[in-house]
mmCIF file of C-alpha atoms in Angstrom:
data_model
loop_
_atom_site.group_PDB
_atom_site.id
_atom_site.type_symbol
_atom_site.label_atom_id
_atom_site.label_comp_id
_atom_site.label_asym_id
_atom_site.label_seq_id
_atom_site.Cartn_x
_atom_site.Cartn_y
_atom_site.Cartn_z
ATOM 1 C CA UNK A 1 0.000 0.000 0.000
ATOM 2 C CA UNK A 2 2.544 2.433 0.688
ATOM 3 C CA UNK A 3 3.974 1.654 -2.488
ATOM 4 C CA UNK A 4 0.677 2.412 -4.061
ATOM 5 C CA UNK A 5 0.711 5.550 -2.088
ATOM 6 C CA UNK A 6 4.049 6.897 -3.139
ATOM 7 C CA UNK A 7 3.476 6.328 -6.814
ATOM 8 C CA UNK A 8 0.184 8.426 -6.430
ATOM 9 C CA UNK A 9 1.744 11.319 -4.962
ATOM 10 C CA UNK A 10 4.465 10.816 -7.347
ATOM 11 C CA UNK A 11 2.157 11.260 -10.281
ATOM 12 C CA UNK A 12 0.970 14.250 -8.821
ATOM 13 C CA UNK A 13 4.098 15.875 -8.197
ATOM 14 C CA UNK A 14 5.491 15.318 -11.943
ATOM 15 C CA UNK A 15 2.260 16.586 -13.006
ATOM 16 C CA UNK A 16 1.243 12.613 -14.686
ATOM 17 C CA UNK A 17 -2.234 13.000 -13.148
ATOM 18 C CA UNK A 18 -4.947 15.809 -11.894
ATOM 19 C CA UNK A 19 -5.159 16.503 -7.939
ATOM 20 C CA UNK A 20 -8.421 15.450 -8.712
ATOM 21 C CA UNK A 21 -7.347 12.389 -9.975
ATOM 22 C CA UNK A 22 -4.624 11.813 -7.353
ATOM 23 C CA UNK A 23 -7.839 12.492 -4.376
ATOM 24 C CA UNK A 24 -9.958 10.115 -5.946
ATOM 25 C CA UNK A 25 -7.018 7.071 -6.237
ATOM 26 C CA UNK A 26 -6.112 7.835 -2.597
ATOM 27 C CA UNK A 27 -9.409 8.099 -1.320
ATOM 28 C CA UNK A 28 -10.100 4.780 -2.873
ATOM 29 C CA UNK A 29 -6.727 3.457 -1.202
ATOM 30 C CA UNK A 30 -7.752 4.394 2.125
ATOM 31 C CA UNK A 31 -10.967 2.585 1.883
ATOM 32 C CA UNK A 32 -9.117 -0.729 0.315
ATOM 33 C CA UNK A 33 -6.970 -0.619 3.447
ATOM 34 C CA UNK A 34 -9.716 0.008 5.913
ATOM 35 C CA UNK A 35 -11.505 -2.896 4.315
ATOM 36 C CA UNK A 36 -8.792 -5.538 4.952
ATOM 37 C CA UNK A 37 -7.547 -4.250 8.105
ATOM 38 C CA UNK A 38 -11.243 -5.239 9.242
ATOM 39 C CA UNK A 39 -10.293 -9.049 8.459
ATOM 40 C CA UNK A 40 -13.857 -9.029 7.685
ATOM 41 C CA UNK A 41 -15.361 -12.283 6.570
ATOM 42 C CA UNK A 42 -17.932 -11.015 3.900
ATOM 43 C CA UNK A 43 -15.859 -11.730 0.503
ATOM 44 C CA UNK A 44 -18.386 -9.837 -1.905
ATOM 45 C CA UNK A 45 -17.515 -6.288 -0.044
ATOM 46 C CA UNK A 46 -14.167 -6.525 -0.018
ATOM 47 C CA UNK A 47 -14.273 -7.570 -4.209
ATOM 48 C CA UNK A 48 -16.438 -4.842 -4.569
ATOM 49 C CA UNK A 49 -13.648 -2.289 -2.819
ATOM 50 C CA UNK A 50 -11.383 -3.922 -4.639
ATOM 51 C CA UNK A 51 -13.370 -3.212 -7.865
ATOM 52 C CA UNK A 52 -14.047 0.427 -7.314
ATOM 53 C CA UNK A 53 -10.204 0.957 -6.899
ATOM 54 C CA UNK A 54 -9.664 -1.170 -10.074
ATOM 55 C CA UNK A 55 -11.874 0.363 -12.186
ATOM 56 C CA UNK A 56 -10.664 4.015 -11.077
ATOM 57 C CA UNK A 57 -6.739 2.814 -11.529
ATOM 58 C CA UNK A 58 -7.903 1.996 -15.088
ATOM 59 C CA UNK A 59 -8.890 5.653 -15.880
ATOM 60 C CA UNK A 60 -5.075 6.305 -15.192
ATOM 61 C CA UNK A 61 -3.576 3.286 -15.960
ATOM 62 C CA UNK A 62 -1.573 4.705 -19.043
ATOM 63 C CA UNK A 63 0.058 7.519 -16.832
ATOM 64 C CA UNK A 64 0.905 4.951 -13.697
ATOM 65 C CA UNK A 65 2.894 2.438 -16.632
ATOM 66 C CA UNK A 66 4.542 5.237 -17.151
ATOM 67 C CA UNK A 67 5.815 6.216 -14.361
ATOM 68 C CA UNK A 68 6.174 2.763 -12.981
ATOM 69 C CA UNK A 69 8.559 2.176 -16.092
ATOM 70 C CA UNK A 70 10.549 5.345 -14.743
ATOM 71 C CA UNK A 71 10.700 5.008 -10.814
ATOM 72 C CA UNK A 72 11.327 1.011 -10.431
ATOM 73 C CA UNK A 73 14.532 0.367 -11.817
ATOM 74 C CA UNK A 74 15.870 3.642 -9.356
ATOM 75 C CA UNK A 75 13.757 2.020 -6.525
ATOM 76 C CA UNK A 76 14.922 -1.521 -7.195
ATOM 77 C CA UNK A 77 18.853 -0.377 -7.997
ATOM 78 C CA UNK A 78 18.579 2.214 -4.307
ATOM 79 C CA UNK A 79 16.821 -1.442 -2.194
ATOM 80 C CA UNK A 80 19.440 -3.822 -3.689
ATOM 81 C CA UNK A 81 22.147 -1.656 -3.172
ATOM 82 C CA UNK A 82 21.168 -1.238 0.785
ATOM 83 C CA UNK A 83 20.280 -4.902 0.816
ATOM 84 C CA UNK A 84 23.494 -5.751 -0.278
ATOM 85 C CA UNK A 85 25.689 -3.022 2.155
ATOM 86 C CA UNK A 86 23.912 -4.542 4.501
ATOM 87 C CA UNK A 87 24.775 -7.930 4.004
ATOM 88 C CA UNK A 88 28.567 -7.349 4.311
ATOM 89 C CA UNK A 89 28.305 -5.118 6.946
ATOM 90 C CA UNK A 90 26.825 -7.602 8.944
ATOM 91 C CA UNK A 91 29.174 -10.494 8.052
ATOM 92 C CA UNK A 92 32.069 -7.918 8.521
ATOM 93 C CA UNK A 93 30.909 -7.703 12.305
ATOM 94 C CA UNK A 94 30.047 -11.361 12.307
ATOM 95 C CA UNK A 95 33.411 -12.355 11.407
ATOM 96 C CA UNK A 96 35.502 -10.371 13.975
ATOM 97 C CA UNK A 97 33.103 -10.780 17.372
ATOM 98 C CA UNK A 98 31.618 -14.283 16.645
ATOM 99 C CA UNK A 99 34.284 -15.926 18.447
ATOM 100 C CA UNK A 100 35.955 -12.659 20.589
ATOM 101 C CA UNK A 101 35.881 -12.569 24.375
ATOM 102 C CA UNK A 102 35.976 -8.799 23.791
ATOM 103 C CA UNK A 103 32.426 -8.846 26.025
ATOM 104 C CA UNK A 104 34.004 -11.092 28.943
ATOM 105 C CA UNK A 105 31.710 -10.151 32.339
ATOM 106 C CA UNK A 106 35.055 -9.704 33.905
ATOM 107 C CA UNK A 107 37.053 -7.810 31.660
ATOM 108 C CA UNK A 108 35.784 -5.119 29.211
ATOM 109 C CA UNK A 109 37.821 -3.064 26.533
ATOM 110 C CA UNK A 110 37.208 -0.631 24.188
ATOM 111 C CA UNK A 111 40.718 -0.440 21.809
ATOM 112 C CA UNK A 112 39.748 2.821 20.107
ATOM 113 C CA UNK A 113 39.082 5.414 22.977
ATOM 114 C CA UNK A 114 41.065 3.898 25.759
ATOM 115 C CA UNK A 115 44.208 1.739 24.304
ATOM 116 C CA UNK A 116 45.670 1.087 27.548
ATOM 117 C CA UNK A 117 43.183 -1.228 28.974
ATOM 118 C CA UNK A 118 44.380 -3.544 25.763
ATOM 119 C CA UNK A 119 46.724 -6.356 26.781
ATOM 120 C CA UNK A 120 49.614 -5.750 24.115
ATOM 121 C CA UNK A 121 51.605 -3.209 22.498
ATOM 122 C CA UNK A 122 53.541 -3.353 19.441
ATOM 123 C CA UNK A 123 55.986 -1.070 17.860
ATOM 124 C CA UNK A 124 57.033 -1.436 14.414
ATOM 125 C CA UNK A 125 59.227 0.281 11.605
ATOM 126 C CA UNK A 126 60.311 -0.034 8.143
ATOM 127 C CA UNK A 127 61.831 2.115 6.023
ATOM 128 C CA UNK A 128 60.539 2.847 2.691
ATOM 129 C CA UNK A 129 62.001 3.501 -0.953
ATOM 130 C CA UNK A 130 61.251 6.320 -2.827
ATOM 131 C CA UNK A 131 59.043 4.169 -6.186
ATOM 132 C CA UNK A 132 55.894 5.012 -7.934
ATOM 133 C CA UNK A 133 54.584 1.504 -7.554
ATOM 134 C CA UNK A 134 54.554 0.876 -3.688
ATOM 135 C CA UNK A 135 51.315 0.090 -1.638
ATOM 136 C CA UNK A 136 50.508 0.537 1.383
ATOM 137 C CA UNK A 137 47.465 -1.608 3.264
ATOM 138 C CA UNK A 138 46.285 -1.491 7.115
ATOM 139 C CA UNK A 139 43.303 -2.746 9.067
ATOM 140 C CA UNK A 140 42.360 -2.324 12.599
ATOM 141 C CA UNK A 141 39.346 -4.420 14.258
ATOM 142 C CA UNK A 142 37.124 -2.832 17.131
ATOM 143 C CA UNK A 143 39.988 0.012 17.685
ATOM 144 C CA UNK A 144 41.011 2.995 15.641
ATOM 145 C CA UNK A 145 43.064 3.597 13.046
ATOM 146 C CA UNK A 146 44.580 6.509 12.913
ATOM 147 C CA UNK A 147 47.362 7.739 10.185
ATOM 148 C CA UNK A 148 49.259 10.644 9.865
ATOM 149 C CA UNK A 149 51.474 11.535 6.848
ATOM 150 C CA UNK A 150 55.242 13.467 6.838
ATOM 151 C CA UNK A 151 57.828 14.510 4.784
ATOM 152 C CA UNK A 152 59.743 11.730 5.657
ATOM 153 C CA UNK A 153 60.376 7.678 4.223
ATOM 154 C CA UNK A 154 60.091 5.849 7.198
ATOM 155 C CA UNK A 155 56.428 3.625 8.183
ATOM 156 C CA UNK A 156 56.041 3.723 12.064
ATOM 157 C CA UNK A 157 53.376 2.245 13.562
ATOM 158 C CA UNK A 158 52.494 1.690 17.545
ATOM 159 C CA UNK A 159 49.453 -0.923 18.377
ATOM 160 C CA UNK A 160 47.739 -2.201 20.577
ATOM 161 C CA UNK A 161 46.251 -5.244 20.798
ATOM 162 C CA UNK A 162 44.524 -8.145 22.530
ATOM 163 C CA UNK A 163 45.041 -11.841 21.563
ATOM 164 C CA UNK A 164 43.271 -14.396 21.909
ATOM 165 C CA UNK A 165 46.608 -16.405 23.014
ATOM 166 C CA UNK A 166 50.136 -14.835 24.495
ATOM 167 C CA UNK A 167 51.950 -17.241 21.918
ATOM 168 C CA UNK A 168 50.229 -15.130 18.705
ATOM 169 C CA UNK A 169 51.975 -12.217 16.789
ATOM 170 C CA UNK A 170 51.913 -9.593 14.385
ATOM 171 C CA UNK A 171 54.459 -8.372 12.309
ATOM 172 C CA UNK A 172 55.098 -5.167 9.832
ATOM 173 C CA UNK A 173 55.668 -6.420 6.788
ATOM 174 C CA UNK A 174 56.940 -5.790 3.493
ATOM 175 C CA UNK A 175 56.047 -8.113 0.298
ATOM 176 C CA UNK A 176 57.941 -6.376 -3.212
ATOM 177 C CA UNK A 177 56.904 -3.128 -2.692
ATOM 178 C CA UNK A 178 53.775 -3.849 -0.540
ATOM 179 C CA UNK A 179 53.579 -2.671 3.150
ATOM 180 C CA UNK A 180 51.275 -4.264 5.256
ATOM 181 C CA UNK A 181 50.646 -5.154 9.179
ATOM 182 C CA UNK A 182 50.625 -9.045 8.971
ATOM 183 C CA UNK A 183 48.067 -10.740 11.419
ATOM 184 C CA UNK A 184 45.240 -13.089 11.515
ATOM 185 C CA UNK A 185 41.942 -11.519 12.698
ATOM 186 C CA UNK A 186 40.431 -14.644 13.562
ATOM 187 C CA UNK A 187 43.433 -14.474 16.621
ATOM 188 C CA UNK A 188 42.598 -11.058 17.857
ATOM 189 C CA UNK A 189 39.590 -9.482 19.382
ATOM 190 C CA UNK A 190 41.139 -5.962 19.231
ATOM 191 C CA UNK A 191 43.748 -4.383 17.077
ATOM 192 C CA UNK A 192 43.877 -0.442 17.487
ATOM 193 C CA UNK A 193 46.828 1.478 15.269
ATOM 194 C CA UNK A 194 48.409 5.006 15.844
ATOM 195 C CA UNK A 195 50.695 5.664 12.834
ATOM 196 C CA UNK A 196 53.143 7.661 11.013
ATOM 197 C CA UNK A 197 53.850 7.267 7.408
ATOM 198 C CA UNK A 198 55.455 8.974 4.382
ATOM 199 C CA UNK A 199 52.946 11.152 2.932
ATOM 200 C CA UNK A 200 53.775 10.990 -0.631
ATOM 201 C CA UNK A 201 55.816 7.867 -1.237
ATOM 202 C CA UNK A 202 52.756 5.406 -1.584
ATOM 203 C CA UNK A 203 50.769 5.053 -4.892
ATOM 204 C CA UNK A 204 48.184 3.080 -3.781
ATOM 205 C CA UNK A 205 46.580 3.269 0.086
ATOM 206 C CA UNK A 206 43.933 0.964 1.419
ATOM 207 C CA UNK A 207 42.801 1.673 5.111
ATOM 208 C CA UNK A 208 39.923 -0.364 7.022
ATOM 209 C CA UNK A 209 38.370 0.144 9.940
ATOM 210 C CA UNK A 210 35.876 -2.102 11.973
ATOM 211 C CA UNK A 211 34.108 -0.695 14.787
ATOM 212 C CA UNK A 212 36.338 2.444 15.587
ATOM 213 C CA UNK A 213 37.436 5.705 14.350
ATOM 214 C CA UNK A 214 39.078 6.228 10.966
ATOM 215 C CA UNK A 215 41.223 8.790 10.305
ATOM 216 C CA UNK A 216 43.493 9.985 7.609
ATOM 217 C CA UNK A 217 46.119 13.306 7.371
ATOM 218 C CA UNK A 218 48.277 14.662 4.826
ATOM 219 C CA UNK A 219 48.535 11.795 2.343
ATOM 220 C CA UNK A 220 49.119 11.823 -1.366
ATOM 221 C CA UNK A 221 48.960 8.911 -3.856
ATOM 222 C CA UNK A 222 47.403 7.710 -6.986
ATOM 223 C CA UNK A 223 44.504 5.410 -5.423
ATOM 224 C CA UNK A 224 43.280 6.424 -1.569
ATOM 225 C CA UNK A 225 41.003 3.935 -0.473
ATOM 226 C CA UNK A 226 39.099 4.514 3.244
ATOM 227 C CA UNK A 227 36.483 1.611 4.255
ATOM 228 C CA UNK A 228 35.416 1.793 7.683
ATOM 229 C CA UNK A 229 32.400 -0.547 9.295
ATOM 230 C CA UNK A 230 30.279 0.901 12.426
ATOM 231 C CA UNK A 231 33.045 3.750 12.427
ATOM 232 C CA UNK A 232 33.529 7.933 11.739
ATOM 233 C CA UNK A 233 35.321 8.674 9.035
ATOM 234 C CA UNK A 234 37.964 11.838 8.939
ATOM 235 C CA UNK A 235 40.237 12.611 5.652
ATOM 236 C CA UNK A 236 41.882 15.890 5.641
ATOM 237 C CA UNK A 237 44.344 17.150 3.124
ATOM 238 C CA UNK A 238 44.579 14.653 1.235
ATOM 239 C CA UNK A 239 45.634 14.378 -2.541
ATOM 240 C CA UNK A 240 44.643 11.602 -5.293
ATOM 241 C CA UNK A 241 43.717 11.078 -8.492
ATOM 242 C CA UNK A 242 41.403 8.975 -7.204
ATOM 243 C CA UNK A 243 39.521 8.791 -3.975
ATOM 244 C CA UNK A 244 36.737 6.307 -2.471
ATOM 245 C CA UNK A 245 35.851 6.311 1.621
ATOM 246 C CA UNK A 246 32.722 4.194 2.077
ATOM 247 C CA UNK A 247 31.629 3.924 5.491
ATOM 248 C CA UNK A 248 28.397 1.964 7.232
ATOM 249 C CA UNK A 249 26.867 3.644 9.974
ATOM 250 C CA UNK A 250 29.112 6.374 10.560
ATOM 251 C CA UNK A 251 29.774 10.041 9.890
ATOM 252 C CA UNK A 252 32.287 11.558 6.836
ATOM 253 C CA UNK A 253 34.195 14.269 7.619
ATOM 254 C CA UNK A 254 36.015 15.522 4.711
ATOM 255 C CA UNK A 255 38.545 18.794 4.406
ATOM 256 C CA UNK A 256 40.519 19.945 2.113
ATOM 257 C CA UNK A 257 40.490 17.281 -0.227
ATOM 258 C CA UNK A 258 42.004 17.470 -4.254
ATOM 259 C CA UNK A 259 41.070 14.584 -6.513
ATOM 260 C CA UNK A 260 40.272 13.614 -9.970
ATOM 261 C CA UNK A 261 37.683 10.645 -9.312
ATOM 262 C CA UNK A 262 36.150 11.249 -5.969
ATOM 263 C CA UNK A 263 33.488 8.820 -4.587
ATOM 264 C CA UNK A 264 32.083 8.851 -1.438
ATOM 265 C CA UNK A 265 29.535 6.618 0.484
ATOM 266 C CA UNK A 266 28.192 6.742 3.623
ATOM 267 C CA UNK A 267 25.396 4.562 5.493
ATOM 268 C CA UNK A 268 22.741 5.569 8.288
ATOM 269 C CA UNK A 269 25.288 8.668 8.536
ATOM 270 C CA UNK A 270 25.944 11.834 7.341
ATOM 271 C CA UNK A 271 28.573 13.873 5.050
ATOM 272 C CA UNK A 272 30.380 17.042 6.097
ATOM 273 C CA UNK A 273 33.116 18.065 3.052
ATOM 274 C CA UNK A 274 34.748 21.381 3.908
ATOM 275 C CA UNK A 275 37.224 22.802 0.495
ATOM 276 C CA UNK A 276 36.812 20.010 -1.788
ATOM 277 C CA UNK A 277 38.144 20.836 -4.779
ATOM 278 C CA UNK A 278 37.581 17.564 -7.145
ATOM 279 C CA UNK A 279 36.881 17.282 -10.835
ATOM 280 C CA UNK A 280 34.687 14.305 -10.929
ATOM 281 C CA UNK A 281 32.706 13.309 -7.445
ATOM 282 C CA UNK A 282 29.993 11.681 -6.072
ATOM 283 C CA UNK A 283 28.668 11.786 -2.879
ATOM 284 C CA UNK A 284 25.728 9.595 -1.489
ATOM 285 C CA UNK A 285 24.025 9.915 2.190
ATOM 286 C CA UNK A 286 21.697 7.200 3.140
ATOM 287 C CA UNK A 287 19.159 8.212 6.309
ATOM 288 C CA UNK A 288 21.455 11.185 6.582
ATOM 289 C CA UNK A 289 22.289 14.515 5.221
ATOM 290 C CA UNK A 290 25.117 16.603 3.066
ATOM 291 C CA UNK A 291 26.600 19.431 3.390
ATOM 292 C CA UNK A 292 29.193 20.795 0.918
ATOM 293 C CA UNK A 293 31.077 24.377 1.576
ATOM 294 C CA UNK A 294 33.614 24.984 -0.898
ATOM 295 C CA UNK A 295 35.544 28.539 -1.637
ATOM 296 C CA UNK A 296 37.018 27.560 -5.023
ATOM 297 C CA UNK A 297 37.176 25.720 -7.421
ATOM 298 C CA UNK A 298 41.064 26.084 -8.644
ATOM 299 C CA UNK A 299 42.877 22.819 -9.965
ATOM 300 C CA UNK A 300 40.227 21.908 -12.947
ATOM 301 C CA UNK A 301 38.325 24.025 -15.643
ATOM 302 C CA UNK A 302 35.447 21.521 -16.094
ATOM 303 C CA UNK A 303 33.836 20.112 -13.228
ATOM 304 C CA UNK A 304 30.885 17.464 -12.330
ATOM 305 C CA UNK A 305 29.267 16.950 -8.968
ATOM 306 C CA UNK A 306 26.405 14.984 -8.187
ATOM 307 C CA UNK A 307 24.989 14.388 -4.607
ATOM 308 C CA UNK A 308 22.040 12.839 -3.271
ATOM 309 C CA UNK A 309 20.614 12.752 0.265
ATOM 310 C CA UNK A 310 18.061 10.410 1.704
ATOM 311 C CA UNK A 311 16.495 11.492 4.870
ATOM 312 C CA UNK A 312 18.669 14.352 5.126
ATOM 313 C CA UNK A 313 19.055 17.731 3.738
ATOM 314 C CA UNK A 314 21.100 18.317 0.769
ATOM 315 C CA UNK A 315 23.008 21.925 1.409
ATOM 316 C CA UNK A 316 25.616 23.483 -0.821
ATOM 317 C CA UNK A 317 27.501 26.203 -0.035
ATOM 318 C CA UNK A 318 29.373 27.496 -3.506
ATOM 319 C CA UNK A 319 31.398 30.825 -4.416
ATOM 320 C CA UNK A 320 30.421 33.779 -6.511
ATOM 321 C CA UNK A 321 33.152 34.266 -8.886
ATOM 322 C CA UNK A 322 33.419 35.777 -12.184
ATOM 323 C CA UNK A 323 34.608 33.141 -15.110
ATOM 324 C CA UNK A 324 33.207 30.405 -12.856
ATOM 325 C CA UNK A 325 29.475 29.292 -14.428
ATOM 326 C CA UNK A 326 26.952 26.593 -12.644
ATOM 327 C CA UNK A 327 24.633 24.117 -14.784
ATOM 328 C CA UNK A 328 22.043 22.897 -11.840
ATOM 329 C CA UNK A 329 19.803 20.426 -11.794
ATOM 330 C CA UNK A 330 18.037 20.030 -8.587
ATOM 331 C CA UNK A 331 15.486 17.229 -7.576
ATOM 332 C CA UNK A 332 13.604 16.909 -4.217
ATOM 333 C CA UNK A 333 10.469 14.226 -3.891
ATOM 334 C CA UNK A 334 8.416 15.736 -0.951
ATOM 335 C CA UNK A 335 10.049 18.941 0.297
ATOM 336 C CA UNK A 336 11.779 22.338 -1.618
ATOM 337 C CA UNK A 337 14.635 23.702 -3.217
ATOM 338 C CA UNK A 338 16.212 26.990 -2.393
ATOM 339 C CA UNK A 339 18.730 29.192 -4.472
ATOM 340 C CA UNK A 340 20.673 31.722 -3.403
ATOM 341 C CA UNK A 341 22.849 31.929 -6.287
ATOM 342 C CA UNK A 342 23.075 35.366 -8.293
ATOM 343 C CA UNK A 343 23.515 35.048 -12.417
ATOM 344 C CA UNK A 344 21.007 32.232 -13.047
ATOM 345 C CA UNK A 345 18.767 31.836 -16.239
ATOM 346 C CA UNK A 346 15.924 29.198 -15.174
ATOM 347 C CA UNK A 347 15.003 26.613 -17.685
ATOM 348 C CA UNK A 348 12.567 25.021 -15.300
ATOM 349 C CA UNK A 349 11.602 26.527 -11.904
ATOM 350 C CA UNK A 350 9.242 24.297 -9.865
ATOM 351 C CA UNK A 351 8.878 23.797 -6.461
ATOM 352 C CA UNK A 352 10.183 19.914 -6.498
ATOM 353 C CA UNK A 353 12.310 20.080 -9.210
ATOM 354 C CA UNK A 354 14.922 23.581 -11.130
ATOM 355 C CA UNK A 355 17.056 23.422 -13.720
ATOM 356 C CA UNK A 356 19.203 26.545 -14.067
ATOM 357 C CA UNK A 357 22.386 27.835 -16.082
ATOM 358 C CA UNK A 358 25.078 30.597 -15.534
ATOM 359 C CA UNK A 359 24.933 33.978 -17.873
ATOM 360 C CA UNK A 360 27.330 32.696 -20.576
ATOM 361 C CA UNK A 361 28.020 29.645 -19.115
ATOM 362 C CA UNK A 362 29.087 28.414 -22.267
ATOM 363 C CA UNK A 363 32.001 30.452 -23.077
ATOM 364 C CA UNK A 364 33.246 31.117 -19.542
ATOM 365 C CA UNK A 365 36.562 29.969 -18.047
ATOM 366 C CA UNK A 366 35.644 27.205 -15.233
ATOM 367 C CA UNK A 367 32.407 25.086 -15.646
ATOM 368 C CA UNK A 368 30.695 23.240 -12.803
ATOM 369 C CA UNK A 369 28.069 20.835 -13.727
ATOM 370 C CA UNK A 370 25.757 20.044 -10.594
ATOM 371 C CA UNK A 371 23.145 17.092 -10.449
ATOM 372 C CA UNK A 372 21.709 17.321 -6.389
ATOM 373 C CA UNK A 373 18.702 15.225 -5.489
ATOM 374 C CA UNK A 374 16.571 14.698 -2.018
ATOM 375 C CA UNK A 375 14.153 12.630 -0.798
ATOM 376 C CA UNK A 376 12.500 13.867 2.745
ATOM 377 C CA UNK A 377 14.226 16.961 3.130
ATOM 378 C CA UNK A 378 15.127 20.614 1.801
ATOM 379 C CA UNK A 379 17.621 20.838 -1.082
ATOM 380 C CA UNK A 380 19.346 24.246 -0.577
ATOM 381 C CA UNK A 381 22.219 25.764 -2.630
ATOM 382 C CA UNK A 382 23.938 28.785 -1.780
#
C-alpha cells in the first residue's frame, strides 16, 4: 500500500495525473486498506472495494505504466544496493566478534578510545624507498586507526592489541613493494593502530576500519582507499587522483580534499566536506544529510558533482566568482529547493524540481556541472 501511495503522490508531483485524480485514487486506497484491516469475513464487499479501486486505476492506468517504467529500476537499484551493504556489513561484524571474548563479564575493553586497557603493544618500523609503484594496506578491528602523513620515508606504527593467546603475533611487513601489518583476525579481538607514514611515497593506500574511528592526514597517492564498518570517518588534506571512503553507519568528515575521481559513500550517517576541490565526485548519504562548503574551485576548468541525500538535507555552499558558471539540476520528492545563487537563467523553476544555467556559461573559463537530489528533506544551494 505504501507503495501504491508513493506512486500516487508521485504522479501528482510530476504533473502525470490531476489533484483530482490523485484524491480520488487515494481516497479509494484508504478505503481498500480500511476494508482488509477489518479481516472481515464477507468476501463480496471486499471484491467490490477492490473493484471500485480497479476500475478508477484503469482511468489512469496509461500515466501509472509510465511512471512505474521510470521510478522502479531507481527504486529496485537504491533497495538492492542497501540490501546488499547490509549484508557485508553484517558479516564484517560477524566475522571479527563471533568468536571474541571482547564482552568477557570480567574484563571489558574498548581499543579505540582507551588503548591502555588492551593487553599488548607493538611497535614497528620499516623504512621505505622512494618508487611510484609501492602500496601501502592497514586494518584495525574494534579500535582505531589513525594515520598521519610526513615529509619523511620511514612507516612507524604503535598498536595495541589483545590476543586471543600470548603465543600469537603480528608483524610489519613488506612483500615487493607492498607494506602491510601481517596478522590473523580470527586471533585477535582488538587491534587499534596510531601511525606515522610517508605522505607521498605510496601510490596506492587501502585503510579499514571495523568498529572504531578512521582517520586519515596529509597523504598523497594515486589510489586512496578509506572503508570503515560501524566507524567515523575523517580525511583531511589529502591528494589523489582517485579517492573512495565508504563507510556503514558512521559520519564523513572531509577537508581539504584534491582529486580527480572522488566517490564517497556513507550509510545511516551523514557527510560534512569542507574545500573540496575535485573534478569528478559523487557523494551519497543514506538516512542522513550533506553538506558541501567549498571557496574555489582552482585545480580543474570543467567540473561534475552529483549528490544525493536520503532522509537528510542536501546543502551546498558554492562561491560567486566571475569566469566560474553553474549548470544545476536540482530534484527533491516531498520537500523544496532553495537558491541563493546570483547570475542564473531558469530553464525550469518548480517547487520539487529547477534546472538553471550561468549567464554565458558556455564560453566562460571554469564550468561546474551540478546534479543534487533529495528525498525527505530541503535541497538548498547557496
Amino acid at each position: 500500500m505504501n507503495e501504491e501511495r508513493l506512486m500516487i503522490l508521485k504522479m501528482l508531483e510530476q504533473g502525470k495525473i490531476s489533484s483530482e485524480e490523485a484524491t480520488k485514487l487515494l481516497d479509494s486506497l484508504k478505503n481498500k486498506e480500511s476494508s482488509y484491516s477489518r479481516f472481515s469475513n464477507n468476501n463480496e464487499s471486499q471484491s467490490a472495494e477492490k473493484t471500485n479501486f480497479e476500475a478508477l486505476a484503469k482511468d489512469v492506468g496509461k500515466k501509472l505504466d509510465i511512471f512505474a517504467r521510470d521510478f522502479e529500476p531507481k527504486f529496485q537499484k537504491f533497495t538492492q544496493s542497501f540490501a546488499e551493504k547490509t549484508v557485508e556489513v553484517a558479516e564484517r561484524i560477524s566475522k571479527n566478534i563471533s568468536s571474541s571474548d571482547m564482552f568477557n563479564k570480567s574484563e571489558t575493553t574498548t581499543a579505540a578510545s582507551t588503548p591502555t586497557t588492551l593487553k599488548d603493544e607493538g611497535k614497528f618500523e620499516v623504512r621505505v624507498n622512494e618508487s611510484e609503484v609501492n602500496e601501502l594496506s592497514l586494518s584495525s578491528l574494534n579500535g582505531d586507526l589513525l594515520i598521519k602523513g610526513y615529509n619523511g620515508d620511514k612507516i612507524t606504527l604503535k598498536v595495541f592489541y589483545k590476543a586471543k593467546n600470548p603465543t600469537i603475533e603480528m608483524d610489519l611487513l613488506k612483500l615487493g613493494n607492498k607494506f602491510y601489518l601481517n596478522y590473523d583476525e580470527a586471533n585477535f579481538t582488538n587491534v587499534s593502530i596510531d601511525a606515522v607514514v610517508p605522505s607521498s611515497l605510496f601510490s596506492s593506500i587501502q585503510f579499514n576500519a571495523i568498529n572504531g574511528k578512521l582517520s586519515a592526514d596529509n597523504l598523497k597517492g594515486t589510489n586512496i582507499s578509506l572503508f570503515a564498518t560501524n566507524s567515523e570517518v575523517t580525511a583531511k588534506d589529502i591528494q589523489s587522483e582517485k579517492l573512495r571512503i565508504e563507510s556503514s553507519s558512521g559520519k564523513i568528515n572531509l577537508n581539504n580534499i584534491i582529486s580527480s575521481d572522488c566517490e564517497i559513500e556513507v550509510y545511516s550517517g551523514s557527510i560534512d566536506a569542507f574545500n573540496i576541490d575535485a573534478k569528478n565526485m559523487k557523494l551519497g548519504a543514506l538516512n542522513g544529510s550533506i553538506n558541501i562548503i567549498t571557496s574555489d574551485f582552482k585545480k580543474f576548468n570543467e567540473y561534475l558533482w552529483s549528490a544525493e541525500a536520503s532522509n537528510g538535507t542536501l546543502k551546498i555552499s558554492l562561491p560567486s566568482i566571475s569566469k566560474l558558471g553553474y549548470y544545476i539540476k536540482a530534484h527533491t520528492s516531498l520537500s523544496d529547493i532553495s537558491i541563493g545563487l546570483t547570475r542564473l537563467n531558469y530553464l525550469c523553476n518548480e517547487k520539487t524540481f529547477v534546472e538553471a544555467k550561468s549567464f554565458d556559461y558556455d564560453s566562460l573559463e571554469k564550468k561546474v556541472k551540478l546534479n543534487l537530489e533529495a528525498s525527505n528533506a530541503p535541497l538548498i544551494i547557496n
